[in-house]
Coordinates of C-alpha atoms and ligand atoms in Angstrom, one line a residue:
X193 CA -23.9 -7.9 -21.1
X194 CA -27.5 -8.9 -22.2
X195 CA -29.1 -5.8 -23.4
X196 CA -33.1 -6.9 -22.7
X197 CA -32.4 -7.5 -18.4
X198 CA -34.9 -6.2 -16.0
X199 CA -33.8 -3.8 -13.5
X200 CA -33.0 -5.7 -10.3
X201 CA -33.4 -3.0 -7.2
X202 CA -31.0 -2.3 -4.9
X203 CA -32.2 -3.8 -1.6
X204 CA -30.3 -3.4 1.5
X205 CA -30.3 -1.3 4.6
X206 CA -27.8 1.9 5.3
X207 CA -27.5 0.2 9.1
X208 CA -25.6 -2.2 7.3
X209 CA -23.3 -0.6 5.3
X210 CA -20.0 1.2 7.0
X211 CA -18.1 2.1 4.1
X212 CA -19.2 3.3 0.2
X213 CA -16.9 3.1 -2.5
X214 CA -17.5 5.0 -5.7
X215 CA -16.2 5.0 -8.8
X216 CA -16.0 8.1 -10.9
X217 CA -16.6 7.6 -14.8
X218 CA -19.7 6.5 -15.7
X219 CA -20.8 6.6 -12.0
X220 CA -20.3 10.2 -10.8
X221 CA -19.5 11.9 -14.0
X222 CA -20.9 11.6 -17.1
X223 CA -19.1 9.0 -19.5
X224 CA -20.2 10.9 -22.4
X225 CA -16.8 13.0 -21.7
X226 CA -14.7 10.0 -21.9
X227 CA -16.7 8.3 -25.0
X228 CA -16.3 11.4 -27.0
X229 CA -12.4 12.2 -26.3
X230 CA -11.7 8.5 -27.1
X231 CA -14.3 7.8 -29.7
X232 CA -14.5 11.1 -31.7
X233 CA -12.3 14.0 -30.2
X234 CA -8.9 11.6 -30.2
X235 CA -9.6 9.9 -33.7
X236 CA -10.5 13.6 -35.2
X237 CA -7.1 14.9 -34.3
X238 CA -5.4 11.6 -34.8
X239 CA -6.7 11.7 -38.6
X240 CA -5.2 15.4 -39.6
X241 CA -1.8 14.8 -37.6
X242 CA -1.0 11.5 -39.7
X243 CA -3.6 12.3 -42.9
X244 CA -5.6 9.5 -43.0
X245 CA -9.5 9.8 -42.8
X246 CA -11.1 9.8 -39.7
X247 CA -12.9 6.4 -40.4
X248 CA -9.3 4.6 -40.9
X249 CA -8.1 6.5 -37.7
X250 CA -11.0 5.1 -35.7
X251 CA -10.5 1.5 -37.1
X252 CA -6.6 1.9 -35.9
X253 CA -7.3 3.6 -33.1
X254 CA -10.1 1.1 -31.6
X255 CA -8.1 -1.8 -32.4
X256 CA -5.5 -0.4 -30.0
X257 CA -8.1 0.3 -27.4
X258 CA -9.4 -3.5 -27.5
X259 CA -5.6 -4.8 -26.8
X260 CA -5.5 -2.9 -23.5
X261 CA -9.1 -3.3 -22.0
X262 CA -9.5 -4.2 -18.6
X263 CA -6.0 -3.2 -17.9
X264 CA -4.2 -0.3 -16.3
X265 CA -2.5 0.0 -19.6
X266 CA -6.3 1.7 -20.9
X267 CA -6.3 4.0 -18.5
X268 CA -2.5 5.2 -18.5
X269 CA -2.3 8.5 -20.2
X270 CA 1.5 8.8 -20.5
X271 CA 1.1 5.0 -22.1
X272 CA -1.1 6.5 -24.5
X273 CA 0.8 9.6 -25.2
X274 CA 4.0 7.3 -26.1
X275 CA 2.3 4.8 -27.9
X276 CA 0.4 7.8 -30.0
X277 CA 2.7 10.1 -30.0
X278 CA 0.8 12.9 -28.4
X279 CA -0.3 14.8 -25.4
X280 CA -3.2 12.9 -24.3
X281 CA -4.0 15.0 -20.9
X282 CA -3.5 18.3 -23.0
X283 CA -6.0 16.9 -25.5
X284 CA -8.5 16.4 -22.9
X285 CA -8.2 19.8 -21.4
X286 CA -9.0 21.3 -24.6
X287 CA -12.1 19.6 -23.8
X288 CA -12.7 19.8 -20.5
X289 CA -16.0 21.9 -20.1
X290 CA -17.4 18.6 -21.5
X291 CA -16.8 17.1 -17.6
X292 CA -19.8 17.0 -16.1
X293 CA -21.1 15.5 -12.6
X294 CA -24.3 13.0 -12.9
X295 CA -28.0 14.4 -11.2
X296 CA -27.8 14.1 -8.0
X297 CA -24.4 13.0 -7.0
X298 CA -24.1 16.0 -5.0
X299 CA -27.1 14.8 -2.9
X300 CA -26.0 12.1 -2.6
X301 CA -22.3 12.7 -1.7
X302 CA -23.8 14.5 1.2
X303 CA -26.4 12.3 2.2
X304 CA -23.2 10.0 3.3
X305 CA -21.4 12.4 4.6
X306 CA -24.6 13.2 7.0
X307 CA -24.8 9.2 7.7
X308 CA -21.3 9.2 8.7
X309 CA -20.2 6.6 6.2
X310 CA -16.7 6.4 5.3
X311 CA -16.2 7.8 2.1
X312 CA -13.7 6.6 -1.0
X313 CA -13.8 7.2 -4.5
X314 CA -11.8 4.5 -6.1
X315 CA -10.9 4.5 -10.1
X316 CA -8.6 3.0 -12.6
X317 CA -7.6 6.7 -14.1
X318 CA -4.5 7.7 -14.2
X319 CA -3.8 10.2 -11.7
X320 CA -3.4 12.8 -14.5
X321 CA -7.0 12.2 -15.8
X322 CA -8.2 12.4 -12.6
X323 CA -6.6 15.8 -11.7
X324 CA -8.3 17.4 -14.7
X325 CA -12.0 15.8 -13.5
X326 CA -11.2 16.9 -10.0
X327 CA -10.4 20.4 -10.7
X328 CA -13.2 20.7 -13.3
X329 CA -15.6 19.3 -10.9
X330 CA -15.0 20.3 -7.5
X331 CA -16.2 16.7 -6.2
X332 CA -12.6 15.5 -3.9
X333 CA -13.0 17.0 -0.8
X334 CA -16.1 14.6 -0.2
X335 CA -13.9 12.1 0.2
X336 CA -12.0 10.5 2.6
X337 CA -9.6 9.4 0.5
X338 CA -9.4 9.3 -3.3
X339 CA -7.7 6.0 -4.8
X340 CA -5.7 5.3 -8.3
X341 CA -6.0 1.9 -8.9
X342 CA -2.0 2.5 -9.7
X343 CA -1.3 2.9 -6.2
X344 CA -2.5 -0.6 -5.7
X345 CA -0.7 -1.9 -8.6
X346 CA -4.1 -3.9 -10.3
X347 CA -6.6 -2.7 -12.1
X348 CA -10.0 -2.7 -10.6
X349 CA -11.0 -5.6 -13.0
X350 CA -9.0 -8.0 -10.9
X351 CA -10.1 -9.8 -7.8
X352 CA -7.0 -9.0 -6.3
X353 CA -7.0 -5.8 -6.5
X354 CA -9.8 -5.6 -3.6
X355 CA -7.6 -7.3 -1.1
X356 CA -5.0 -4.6 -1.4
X357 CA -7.4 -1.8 -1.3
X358 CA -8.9 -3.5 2.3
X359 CA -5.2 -3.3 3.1
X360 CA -5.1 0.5 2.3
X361 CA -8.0 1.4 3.7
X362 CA -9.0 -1.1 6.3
X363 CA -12.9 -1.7 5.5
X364 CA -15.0 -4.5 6.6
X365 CA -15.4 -6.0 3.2
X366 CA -18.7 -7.3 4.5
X367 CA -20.5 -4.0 5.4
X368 CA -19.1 -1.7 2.3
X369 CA -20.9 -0.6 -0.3
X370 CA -19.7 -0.6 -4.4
X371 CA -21.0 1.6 -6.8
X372 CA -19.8 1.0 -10.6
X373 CA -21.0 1.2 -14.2
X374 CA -18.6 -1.6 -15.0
X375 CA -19.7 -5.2 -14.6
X376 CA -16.5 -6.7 -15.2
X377 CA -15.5 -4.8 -12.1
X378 CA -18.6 -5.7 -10.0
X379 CA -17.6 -9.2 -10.6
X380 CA -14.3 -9.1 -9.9
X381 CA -15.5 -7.7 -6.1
X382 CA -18.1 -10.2 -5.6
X383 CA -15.2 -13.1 -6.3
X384 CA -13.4 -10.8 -3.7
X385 CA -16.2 -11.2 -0.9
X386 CA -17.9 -7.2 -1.0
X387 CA -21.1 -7.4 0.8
X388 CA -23.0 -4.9 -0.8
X389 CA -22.4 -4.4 -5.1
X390 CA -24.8 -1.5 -7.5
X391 CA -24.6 -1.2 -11.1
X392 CA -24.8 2.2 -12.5
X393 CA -27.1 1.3 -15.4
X394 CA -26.7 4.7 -17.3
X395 CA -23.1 6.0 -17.3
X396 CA -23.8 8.2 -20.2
X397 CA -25.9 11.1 -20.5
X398 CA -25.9 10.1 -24.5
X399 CA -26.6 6.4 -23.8
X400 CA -29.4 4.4 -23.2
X401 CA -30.1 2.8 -20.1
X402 CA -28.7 -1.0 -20.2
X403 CA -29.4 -3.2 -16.7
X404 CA -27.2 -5.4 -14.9
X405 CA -28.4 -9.3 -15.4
X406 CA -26.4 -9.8 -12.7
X407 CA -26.7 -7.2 -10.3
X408 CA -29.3 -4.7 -8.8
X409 CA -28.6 -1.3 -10.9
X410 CA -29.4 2.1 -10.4
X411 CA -30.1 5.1 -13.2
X412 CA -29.5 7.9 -10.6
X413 CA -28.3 7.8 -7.4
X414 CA -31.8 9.8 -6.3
X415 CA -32.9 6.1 -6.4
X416 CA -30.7 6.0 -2.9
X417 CA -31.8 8.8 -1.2
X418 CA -34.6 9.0 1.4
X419 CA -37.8 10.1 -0.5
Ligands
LIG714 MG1 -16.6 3.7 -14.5

């Protein structure tokens, strides 16, 4: 991704949208949980267990991340707990009061709900991960349906993967809406045929805001509800 893109706005109409699909790090919740665990926290406890500094345990550690991007493999915690030899969701309960919902996501969450859209929150973590940031954050029972990538079998990354999630679901591919902060997986939708595609353009509380080149973006999901 270029970092210097203008922001392109989102421009479409709610009488044309049937169906919103969220996804939930980086988009509803704060990313700055996951960047920390996997950046800071894991490396930290990574560097005591096998006594190496925690510069050499980042180097390892990141170079095992960048084999497994884009792949279910990243976001499978009992993957990670074999390959590293530890308990990854136990880890990240230990820091779980860093799980935090973005501003208005609430709002928004009912602002559909009100509309009568149908409703999915659709994500590449592994069910485990996902059971912490539920229970931490309350945000499930807005949905109609919460989706692991897992139970399609693809990770969102893949075109593919979007045909068997209209199977599950049974959208009009044409009148949905896709909200992500990855642009690898906005891609791999608009190969797929989705109507309607956002880019959430600040994922992380601690990050600056980086537009889509590609794609209209949003900071906030104020920036969809009615003024
Ligand atoms: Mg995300």
């Amino acid at each position: 991704m270029h970092e210097h893109c203008h922001k392109k706005t989102a421009e479409f109409s709610w009488d044309d949208i049937d169906t919103v699909l969220l996804d939930m790090d980086g988009t509803l919740l704060d990313k700055h949980f996951d960047d920390y665990f996997w950046e800071q926290y894991l490396p930290e406890h990574y560097s005591l267990i096998h006594g190496i500094s925690v510069e050499a345990a980042k180097k390892e550690l990141l170079s095992r991340y960048c084999q497994v991007e884009n792949t279910l493999a990243w976001a499978d915690t009992d993957f990670w707990s074999r390959e590293l030899g530890l308990d990854i969701p136990e880890l990240k309960l230990r820091i779980n009061h860093l799980i935090g919902v973005h501003p208005y996501v609430i709002e928004f969450l009912e602002f559909c709900l009100q509309m009568r859209k149908n409703l999915y929150l659709v994500t590449n973590a592994h069910a485990s991960t996902l059971s912490i940031k539920l229970e931490r954050t309350a945000i499930g029972p807005w949905f109609d349906r919460v989706v692991c990538a897992a139970e399609v079998g693809l990770a969102k990354e893949e075109p593919l993967f979007w045909e068997g999630l209209e199977k599950m679901l049974n959208f009009d591919r044409k009148r949905t809406l896709l909200v992500d902060d990855t642009e690898q997986v906005l891609f791999s939708a608009e190969q797929y045929g989705m109507g309607h595609l956002l880019f959430v353009a600040r994922p992380s509380s601690r990050q600056r805001t980086r537009y889509s080149c590609r794609f209209p973006s949003i900071e906030y999901f104020k920036e969809l509800l009615p003024r």
